[in-house]
PDB file of C-alpha atoms in Angstrom:
ATOM      1  CA  UNK A   1       8.285 -32.148 -21.942  1.00 44.00           C
ATOM      2  CA  UNK A   2       5.623 -34.628 -20.888  1.00 57.00           C
ATOM      3  CA  UNK A   3       6.840 -38.160 -20.957  1.00 73.00           C
ATOM      4  CA  UNK A   4       5.854 -41.656 -19.932  1.00 79.00           C
ATOM      5  CA  UNK A   5       8.877 -43.549 -18.675  1.00 76.00           C
ATOM      6  CA  UNK A   6       9.472 -47.257 -18.160  1.00 77.00           C
ATOM      7  CA  UNK A   7      12.449 -49.405 -17.323  1.00 68.00           C
ATOM      8  CA  UNK A   8      13.380 -51.625 -20.235  1.00 78.00           C
ATOM      9  CA  UNK A   9      13.984 -55.223 -19.205  1.00 86.00           C
ATOM     10  CA  UNK A  10      12.885 -57.655 -16.512  1.00 89.00           C
ATOM     11  CA  UNK A  11      13.567 -61.357 -16.147  1.00 92.00           C
ATOM     12  CA  UNK A  12      11.565 -63.416 -13.695  1.00 93.00           C
ATOM     13  CA  UNK A  13      11.298 -67.081 -12.780  1.00 95.00           C
ATOM     14  CA  UNK A  14       8.090 -68.903 -13.545  1.00 96.00           C
ATOM     15  CA  UNK A  15       5.817 -68.834 -10.509  1.00 96.00           C
ATOM     16  CA  UNK A  16       7.359 -65.677  -9.054  1.00 96.00           C
ATOM     17  CA  UNK A  17       5.695 -62.298  -9.063  1.00 95.00           C
ATOM     18  CA  UNK A  18       6.850 -59.627 -11.461  1.00 94.00           C
ATOM     19  CA  UNK A  19       6.449 -55.899 -11.048  1.00 94.00           C
ATOM     20  CA  UNK A  20       6.697 -53.423 -13.885  1.00 94.00           C
ATOM     21  CA  UNK A  21       6.919 -49.727 -13.157  1.00 93.00           C
ATOM     22  CA  UNK A  22       6.010 -46.621 -15.050  1.00 91.00           C
ATOM     23  CA  UNK A  23       6.099 -42.920 -14.356  1.00 89.00           C
ATOM     24  CA  UNK A  24       4.018 -40.337 -16.109  1.00 85.00           C
ATOM     25  CA  UNK A  25       3.959 -36.577 -16.023  1.00 79.00           C
ATOM     26  CA  UNK A  26       0.491 -35.394 -17.000  1.00 75.00           C
ATOM     27  CA  UNK A  27      -1.394 -35.010 -13.735  1.00 70.00           C
ATOM     28  CA  UNK A  28      -4.633 -34.395 -15.620  1.00 73.00           C
ATOM     29  CA  UNK A  29      -4.652 -37.916 -17.076  1.00 70.00           C
ATOM     30  CA  UNK A  30      -7.966 -39.584 -16.344  1.00 79.00           C
ATOM     31  CA  UNK A  31      -7.168 -43.132 -17.348  1.00 87.00           C
ATOM     32  CA  UNK A  32      -3.948 -45.107 -17.284  1.00 90.00           C
ATOM     33  CA  UNK A  33      -3.512 -48.371 -19.127  1.00 92.00           C
ATOM     34  CA  UNK A  34      -1.336 -51.421 -19.376  1.00 94.00           C
ATOM     35  CA  UNK A  35      -0.923 -53.042 -22.778  1.00 94.00           C
ATOM     36  CA  UNK A  36       0.809 -56.296 -23.633  1.00 94.00           C
ATOM     37  CA  UNK A  37       2.530 -57.084 -26.903  1.00 90.00           C
ATOM     38  CA  UNK A  38       3.471 -60.639 -27.727  1.00 89.00           C
ATOM     39  CA  UNK A  39       5.842 -61.359 -30.624  1.00 83.00           C
ATOM     40  CA  UNK A  40       4.176 -60.722 -33.974  1.00 77.00           C
ATOM     41  CA  UNK A  41       0.963 -59.528 -32.367  1.00 80.00           C
ATOM     42  CA  UNK A  42      -0.701 -56.194 -31.782  1.00 82.00           C
ATOM     43  CA  UNK A  43      -1.032 -54.270 -28.550  1.00 88.00           C
ATOM     44  CA  UNK A  44      -3.513 -56.012 -26.272  1.00 90.00           C
ATOM     45  CA  UNK A  45      -5.221 -54.043 -23.514  1.00 89.00           C
ATOM     46  CA  UNK A  46      -4.599 -55.845 -20.231  1.00 92.00           C
ATOM     47  CA  UNK A  47      -6.152 -53.549 -17.714  1.00 92.00           C
ATOM     48  CA  UNK A  48      -6.732 -49.908 -16.935  1.00 90.00           C
ATOM     49  CA  UNK A  49      -7.253 -47.764 -13.887  1.00 92.00           C
ATOM     50  CA  UNK A  50      -9.185 -44.586 -13.412  1.00 89.00           C
ATOM     51  CA  UNK A  51      -7.222 -41.790 -11.813  1.00 86.00           C
ATOM     52  CA  UNK A  52      -9.413 -41.598  -8.710  1.00 87.00           C
ATOM     53  CA  UNK A  53      -8.451 -45.157  -7.770  1.00 89.00           C
ATOM     54  CA  UNK A  54      -5.342 -46.302  -5.935  1.00 92.00           C
ATOM     55  CA  UNK A  55      -5.517 -49.951  -6.797  1.00 95.00           C
ATOM     56  CA  UNK A  56      -7.250 -52.308  -9.133  1.00 94.00           C
ATOM     57  CA  UNK A  57      -7.060 -56.080  -9.064  1.00 95.00           C
ATOM     58  CA  UNK A  58      -7.992 -58.291 -11.960  1.00 92.00           C
ATOM     59  CA  UNK A  59      -7.187 -61.977 -11.418  1.00 95.00           C
ATOM     60  CA  UNK A  60      -3.368 -62.230 -11.450  1.00 96.00           C
ATOM     61  CA  UNK A  61      -2.928 -58.556 -12.260  1.00 96.00           C
ATOM     62  CA  UNK A  62      -2.720 -55.775  -9.687  1.00 97.00           C
ATOM     63  CA  UNK A  63      -2.392 -52.160 -10.746  1.00 96.00           C
ATOM     64  CA  UNK A  64      -1.190 -49.605  -8.226  1.00 96.00           C
ATOM     65  CA  UNK A  65      -1.446 -45.892  -8.820  1.00 94.00           C
ATOM     66  CA  UNK A  66       0.390 -43.280  -6.818  1.00 92.00           C
ATOM     67  CA  UNK A  67      -0.946 -39.988  -8.093  1.00 89.00           C
ATOM     68  CA  UNK A  68       1.276 -37.902  -5.861  1.00 89.00           C
ATOM     69  CA  UNK A  69       4.419 -39.407  -7.382  1.00 90.00           C
ATOM     70  CA  UNK A  70       2.770 -40.030 -10.770  1.00 89.00           C
ATOM     71  CA  UNK A  71       3.807 -43.647 -10.523  1.00 92.00           C
ATOM     72  CA  UNK A  72       1.969 -46.618 -11.962  1.00 93.00           C
ATOM     73  CA  UNK A  73       2.869 -50.249 -11.472  1.00 95.00           C
ATOM     74  CA  UNK A  74       1.657 -53.599 -12.712  1.00 96.00           C
ATOM     75  CA  UNK A  75       2.169 -56.683 -10.603  1.00 97.00           C
ATOM     76  CA  UNK A  76       1.725 -60.076 -12.203  1.00 96.00           C
ATOM     77  CA  UNK A  77       1.278 -62.844  -9.660  1.00 97.00           C
ATOM     78  CA  UNK A  78       2.390 -66.408 -10.377  1.00 96.00           C
ATOM     79  CA  UNK A  79       4.128 -65.356 -13.600  1.00 96.00           C
ATOM     80  CA  UNK A  80       3.793 -67.915 -16.390  1.00 96.00           C
ATOM     81  CA  UNK A  81       5.746 -68.442 -19.587  1.00 94.00           C
ATOM     82  CA  UNK A  82       2.813 -67.008 -21.540  1.00 94.00           C
ATOM     83  CA  UNK A  83       3.413 -63.714 -19.757  1.00 96.00           C
ATOM     84  CA  UNK A  84       6.667 -63.209 -21.664  1.00 95.00           C
ATOM     85  CA  UNK A  85       6.005 -60.101 -23.716  1.00 95.00           C
ATOM     86  CA  UNK A  86       6.593 -56.376 -23.894  1.00 93.00           C
ATOM     87  CA  UNK A  87       4.398 -54.391 -21.528  1.00 95.00           C
ATOM     88  CA  UNK A  88       3.497 -50.794 -22.250  1.00 93.00           C
ATOM     89  CA  UNK A  89       1.946 -48.320 -19.899  1.00 93.00           C
ATOM     90  CA  UNK A  90      -0.053 -45.532 -21.463  1.00 92.00           C
ATOM     91  CA  UNK A  91      -1.960 -42.495 -20.334  1.00 89.00           C
ATOM     92  CA  UNK A  92      -4.976 -40.899 -21.901  1.00 84.00           C
ATOM     93  CA  UNK A  93      -4.433 -37.388 -23.192  1.00 79.00           C
ATOM     94  CA  UNK A  94      -7.150 -35.335 -24.773  1.00 71.00           C
ATOM     95  CA  UNK A  95     -10.099 -37.182 -26.202  1.00 66.00           C
ATOM     96  CA  UNK A  96      -8.515 -39.963 -28.138  1.00 72.00           C
ATOM     97  CA  UNK A  97      -4.782 -39.812 -27.758  1.00 85.00           C
ATOM     98  CA  UNK A  98      -2.764 -42.370 -25.825  1.00 90.00           C
ATOM     99  CA  UNK A  99       0.781 -41.545 -24.769  1.00 90.00           C
ATOM    100  CA  UNK A 100       2.845 -44.717 -24.379  1.00 91.00           C
ATOM    101  CA  UNK A 101       6.026 -45.567 -22.579  1.00 88.00           C
ATOM    102  CA  UNK A 102       8.860 -47.322 -24.397  1.00 85.00           C
ATOM    103  CA  UNK A 103       7.797 -50.667 -23.075  1.00 89.00           C
ATOM    104  CA  UNK A 104       9.261 -53.174 -20.687  1.00 91.00           C
ATOM    105  CA  UNK A 105      10.449 -56.542 -21.985  1.00 92.00           C
ATOM    106  CA  UNK A 106       9.508 -59.287 -19.538  1.00 94.00           C
ATOM    107  CA  UNK A 107      11.194 -62.641 -19.959  1.00 94.00           C
ATOM    108  CA  UNK A 108       9.869 -65.533 -17.907  1.00 95.00           C
ATOM    109  CA  UNK A 109      12.433 -68.214 -17.170  1.00 94.00           C
ATOM    110  CA  UNK A 110      10.977 -71.722 -16.776  1.00 91.00           C
TER     111      UNK A 110
ATOM    112  CA  UNK B   1     -12.927 -62.565 -30.811  1.00 74.00           C
ATOM    113  CA  UNK B   2     -13.094 -59.826 -33.440  1.00 79.00           C
ATOM    114  CA  UNK B   3      -9.782 -58.253 -34.297  1.00 89.00           C
ATOM    115  CA  UNK B   4      -8.209 -55.432 -36.226  1.00 94.00           C
ATOM    116  CA  UNK B   5      -6.317 -56.705 -39.245  1.00 94.00           C
ATOM    117  CA  UNK B   6      -3.501 -54.915 -41.016  1.00 95.00           C
ATOM    118  CA  UNK B   7      -1.896 -55.555 -44.370  1.00 94.00           C
ATOM    119  CA  UNK B   8       0.803 -55.993 -45.377  1.00 93.00           C
ATOM    120  CA  UNK B   9       2.732 -57.180 -42.335  1.00 93.00           C
ATOM    121  CA  UNK B  10       5.952 -55.916 -43.921  1.00 95.00           C
ATOM    122  CA  UNK B  11       6.436 -53.235 -46.550  1.00 96.00           C
ATOM    123  CA  UNK B  12       9.720 -52.230 -48.113  1.00 97.00           C
ATOM    124  CA  UNK B  13       9.865 -49.116 -50.234  1.00 97.00           C
ATOM    125  CA  UNK B  14      12.313 -46.709 -51.784  1.00 97.00           C
ATOM    126  CA  UNK B  15      12.680 -43.217 -50.406  1.00 97.00           C
ATOM    127  CA  UNK B  16      10.364 -40.820 -52.189  1.00 97.00           C
ATOM    128  CA  UNK B  17       7.802 -43.472 -53.064  1.00 97.00           C
ATOM    129  CA  UNK B  18       4.209 -43.436 -51.899  1.00 97.00           C
ATOM    130  CA  UNK B  19       2.951 -46.177 -49.629  1.00 97.00           C
ATOM    131  CA  UNK B  20      -0.507 -47.110 -48.461  1.00 97.00           C
ATOM    132  CA  UNK B  21      -0.942 -49.087 -45.293  1.00 97.00           C
ATOM    133  CA  UNK B  22      -4.234 -50.867 -44.933  1.00 97.00           C
ATOM    134  CA  UNK B  23      -6.355 -51.698 -41.952  1.00 97.00           C
ATOM    135  CA  UNK B  24      -9.693 -53.356 -41.426  1.00 97.00           C
ATOM    136  CA  UNK B  25     -11.095 -52.158 -38.091  1.00 96.00           C
ATOM    137  CA  UNK B  26     -13.581 -54.141 -36.050  1.00 95.00           C
ATOM    138  CA  UNK B  27     -16.882 -53.938 -37.865  1.00 92.00           C
ATOM    139  CA  UNK B  28     -19.061 -52.086 -35.337  1.00 91.00           C
ATOM    140  CA  UNK B  29     -16.339 -49.654 -34.291  1.00 94.00           C
ATOM    141  CA  UNK B  30     -16.663 -45.988 -35.153  1.00 93.00           C
ATOM    142  CA  UNK B  31     -13.319 -44.519 -34.111  1.00 95.00           C
ATOM    143  CA  UNK B  32     -10.078 -45.308 -35.884  1.00 96.00           C
ATOM    144  CA  UNK B  33      -6.475 -44.516 -35.122  1.00 96.00           C
ATOM    145  CA  UNK B  34      -2.956 -44.805 -36.401  1.00 97.00           C
ATOM    146  CA  UNK B  35       0.075 -45.071 -34.140  1.00 96.00           C
ATOM    147  CA  UNK B  36       3.668 -45.803 -34.981  1.00 95.00           C
ATOM    148  CA  UNK B  37       6.757 -47.064 -33.211  1.00 91.00           C
ATOM    149  CA  UNK B  38      10.215 -46.298 -34.492  1.00 91.00           C
ATOM    150  CA  UNK B  39      12.664 -49.000 -33.451  1.00 87.00           C
ATOM    151  CA  UNK B  40      13.778 -48.456 -29.876  1.00 81.00           C
ATOM    152  CA  UNK B  41      11.393 -45.569 -29.311  1.00 85.00           C
ATOM    153  CA  UNK B  42       7.925 -45.104 -27.897  1.00 86.00           C
ATOM    154  CA  UNK B  43       4.638 -45.883 -29.552  1.00 91.00           C
ATOM    155  CA  UNK B  44       3.493 -42.501 -30.853  1.00 93.00           C
ATOM    156  CA  UNK B  45       0.031 -41.267 -31.718  1.00 95.00           C
ATOM    157  CA  UNK B  46      -0.434 -40.124 -35.300  1.00 97.00           C
ATOM    158  CA  UNK B  47      -4.109 -39.506 -35.941  1.00 96.00           C
ATOM    159  CA  UNK B  48      -7.657 -40.304 -34.903  1.00 95.00           C
ATOM    160  CA  UNK B  49     -10.599 -40.450 -37.277  1.00 95.00           C
ATOM    161  CA  UNK B  50     -14.327 -40.355 -36.729  1.00 94.00           C
ATOM    162  CA  UNK B  51     -17.329 -39.732 -38.915  1.00 92.00           C
ATOM    163  CA  UNK B  52     -15.181 -39.533 -42.029  1.00 92.00           C
ATOM    164  CA  UNK B  53     -12.911 -36.836 -40.752  1.00 94.00           C
ATOM    165  CA  UNK B  54      -9.785 -36.400 -38.700  1.00 95.00           C
ATOM    166  CA  UNK B  55     -10.684 -35.643 -35.094  1.00 93.00           C
ATOM    167  CA  UNK B  56      -7.170 -35.206 -33.778  1.00 92.00           C
ATOM    168  CA  UNK B  57      -3.651 -35.408 -35.172  1.00 94.00           C
ATOM    169  CA  UNK B  58      -0.167 -35.111 -33.769  1.00 94.00           C
ATOM    170  CA  UNK B  59       2.685 -32.931 -34.932  1.00 93.00           C
ATOM    171  CA  UNK B  60       4.125 -35.969 -36.691  1.00 94.00           C
ATOM    172  CA  UNK B  61       1.112 -36.158 -38.998  1.00 96.00           C
ATOM    173  CA  UNK B  62       2.205 -33.543 -41.506  1.00 94.00           C
ATOM    174  CA  UNK B  63       1.129 -32.945 -45.100  1.00 95.00           C
ATOM    175  CA  UNK B  64       2.906 -36.091 -46.236  1.00 96.00           C
ATOM    176  CA  UNK B  65       0.370 -38.190 -44.360  1.00 97.00           C
ATOM    177  CA  UNK B  66      -3.282 -38.730 -45.099  1.00 97.00           C
ATOM    178  CA  UNK B  67      -5.975 -41.116 -43.960  1.00 97.00           C
ATOM    179  CA  UNK B  68      -9.045 -42.361 -45.702  1.00 95.00           C
ATOM    180  CA  UNK B  69     -11.963 -44.670 -45.185  1.00 93.00           C
ATOM    181  CA  UNK B  70     -12.548 -45.552 -48.820  1.00 88.00           C
ATOM    182  CA  UNK B  71     -15.380 -47.974 -48.142  1.00 88.00           C
ATOM    183  CA  UNK B  72     -17.298 -49.427 -45.224  1.00 80.00           C
ATOM    184  CA  UNK B  73     -14.519 -51.668 -44.027  1.00 89.00           C
ATOM    185  CA  UNK B  74     -11.052 -50.300 -44.796  1.00 94.00           C
ATOM    186  CA  UNK B  75      -9.087 -47.541 -43.136  1.00 97.00           C
ATOM    187  CA  UNK B  76      -5.873 -46.522 -44.842  1.00 97.00           C
ATOM    188  CA  UNK B  77      -2.799 -44.474 -44.048  1.00 98.00           C
ATOM    189  CA  UNK B  78      -0.989 -42.980 -47.018  1.00 97.00           C
ATOM    190  CA  UNK B  79       2.512 -41.563 -46.900  1.00 97.00           C
ATOM    191  CA  UNK B  80       2.949 -39.484 -50.018  1.00 96.00           C
ATOM    192  CA  UNK B  81       6.730 -39.355 -50.348  1.00 95.00           C
ATOM    193  CA  UNK B  82       8.446 -41.594 -47.868  1.00 97.00           C
ATOM    194  CA  UNK B  83      11.557 -40.547 -45.998  1.00 96.00           C
ATOM    195  CA  UNK B  84      14.109 -42.728 -44.269  1.00 97.00           C
ATOM    196  CA  UNK B  85      12.792 -41.578 -40.903  1.00 96.00           C
ATOM    197  CA  UNK B  86       9.330 -42.939 -41.739  1.00 97.00           C
ATOM    198  CA  UNK B  87      10.698 -46.442 -41.182  1.00 97.00           C
ATOM    199  CA  UNK B  88       8.689 -47.774 -38.251  1.00 96.00           C
ATOM    200  CA  UNK B  89       6.034 -50.211 -37.141  1.00 94.00           C
ATOM    201  CA  UNK B  90       2.638 -48.701 -37.876  1.00 97.00           C
ATOM    202  CA  UNK B  91      -0.288 -49.791 -35.735  1.00 96.00           C
ATOM    203  CA  UNK B  92      -3.926 -49.309 -36.603  1.00 97.00           C
ATOM    204  CA  UNK B  93      -6.516 -49.315 -33.824  1.00 95.00           C
ATOM    205  CA  UNK B  94     -10.244 -48.931 -33.465  1.00 95.00           C
ATOM    206  CA  UNK B  95     -12.741 -48.394 -30.693  1.00 93.00           C
ATOM    207  CA  UNK B  96     -16.480 -48.559 -30.421  1.00 92.00           C
ATOM    208  CA  UNK B  97     -16.805 -45.121 -28.886  1.00 89.00           C
ATOM    209  CA  UNK B  98     -14.549 -42.154 -28.283  1.00 85.00           C
ATOM    210  CA  UNK B  99     -14.753 -41.752 -24.515  1.00 81.00           C
ATOM    211  CA  UNK B 100     -11.756 -42.151 -22.191  1.00 75.00           C
ATOM    212  CA  UNK B 101     -12.930 -45.530 -20.912  1.00 75.00           C
ATOM    213  CA  UNK B 102     -13.253 -46.978 -24.389  1.00 82.00           C
ATOM    214  CA  UNK B 103     -10.955 -49.855 -25.162  1.00 83.00           C
ATOM    215  CA  UNK B 104      -8.697 -49.462 -28.147  1.00 88.00           C
ATOM    216  CA  UNK B 105      -8.131 -52.651 -30.097  1.00 90.00           C
ATOM    217  CA  UNK B 106      -4.844 -52.708 -31.990  1.00 92.00           C
ATOM    218  CA  UNK B 107      -3.788 -54.605 -35.061  1.00 92.00           C
ATOM    219  CA  UNK B 108      -0.497 -56.486 -35.213  1.00 91.00           C
ATOM    220  CA  UNK B 109       1.143 -53.729 -37.196  1.00 93.00           C
ATOM    221  CA  UNK B 110       2.830 -53.111 -40.537  1.00 96.00           C
ATOM    222  CA  UNK B 111       6.608 -52.888 -40.451  1.00 96.00           C
ATOM    223  CA  UNK B 112       7.585 -50.202 -42.960  1.00 97.00           C
ATOM    224  CA  UNK B 113      11.178 -50.078 -44.130  1.00 97.00           C
ATOM    225  CA  UNK B 114      12.234 -47.115 -46.266  1.00 97.00           C
ATOM    226  CA  UNK B 115      15.500 -47.656 -48.130  1.00 96.00           C
TER     227      UNK B 115
END
């Protein structure tokens, strides 16, 4: 079946960079997204990348897309305690449907 | 910043009972969605809604589920006869348009526990 896969847990020291990885299977996906979920809050769109791009940078966030391997990553530079959250990658399927990964818990250690 | 609000934040119900989960999408948004996340599993798409009708639904969204926009502000998900496996976090979302580059704004979810 078609699945979006993520590793589950990452701990990182404050100030270091963190990298979260995701693989997807639907090569026809046009947009891929990273969402952040803080405790008790909803899913917040962090950034997205169009499938004809390899990289997108947005302040401390860098998204890399390897279409050949169907691999998406999110790098957070200078990780801060406020970055502690669950991060979900998602791909667009059809008109309005997002397919999410299970999420990756990032814990930032002061 | 405008946000999607969901009520209640927690709902406990007995198996077989009907529940209605409520959402107030962002006011100028036209597209509405429900997603759910069973504990330890992925966030799953349930249904999308536009112009007072369902535009897409997943295989999860069977006859036990229905959605409604009863007035100009609310968007509800009804589960007619809850089952144990309906226990999950239910997220409502809305977007201004329906294109692939539209941002979906999510609410903070309703945790449904079916006993």
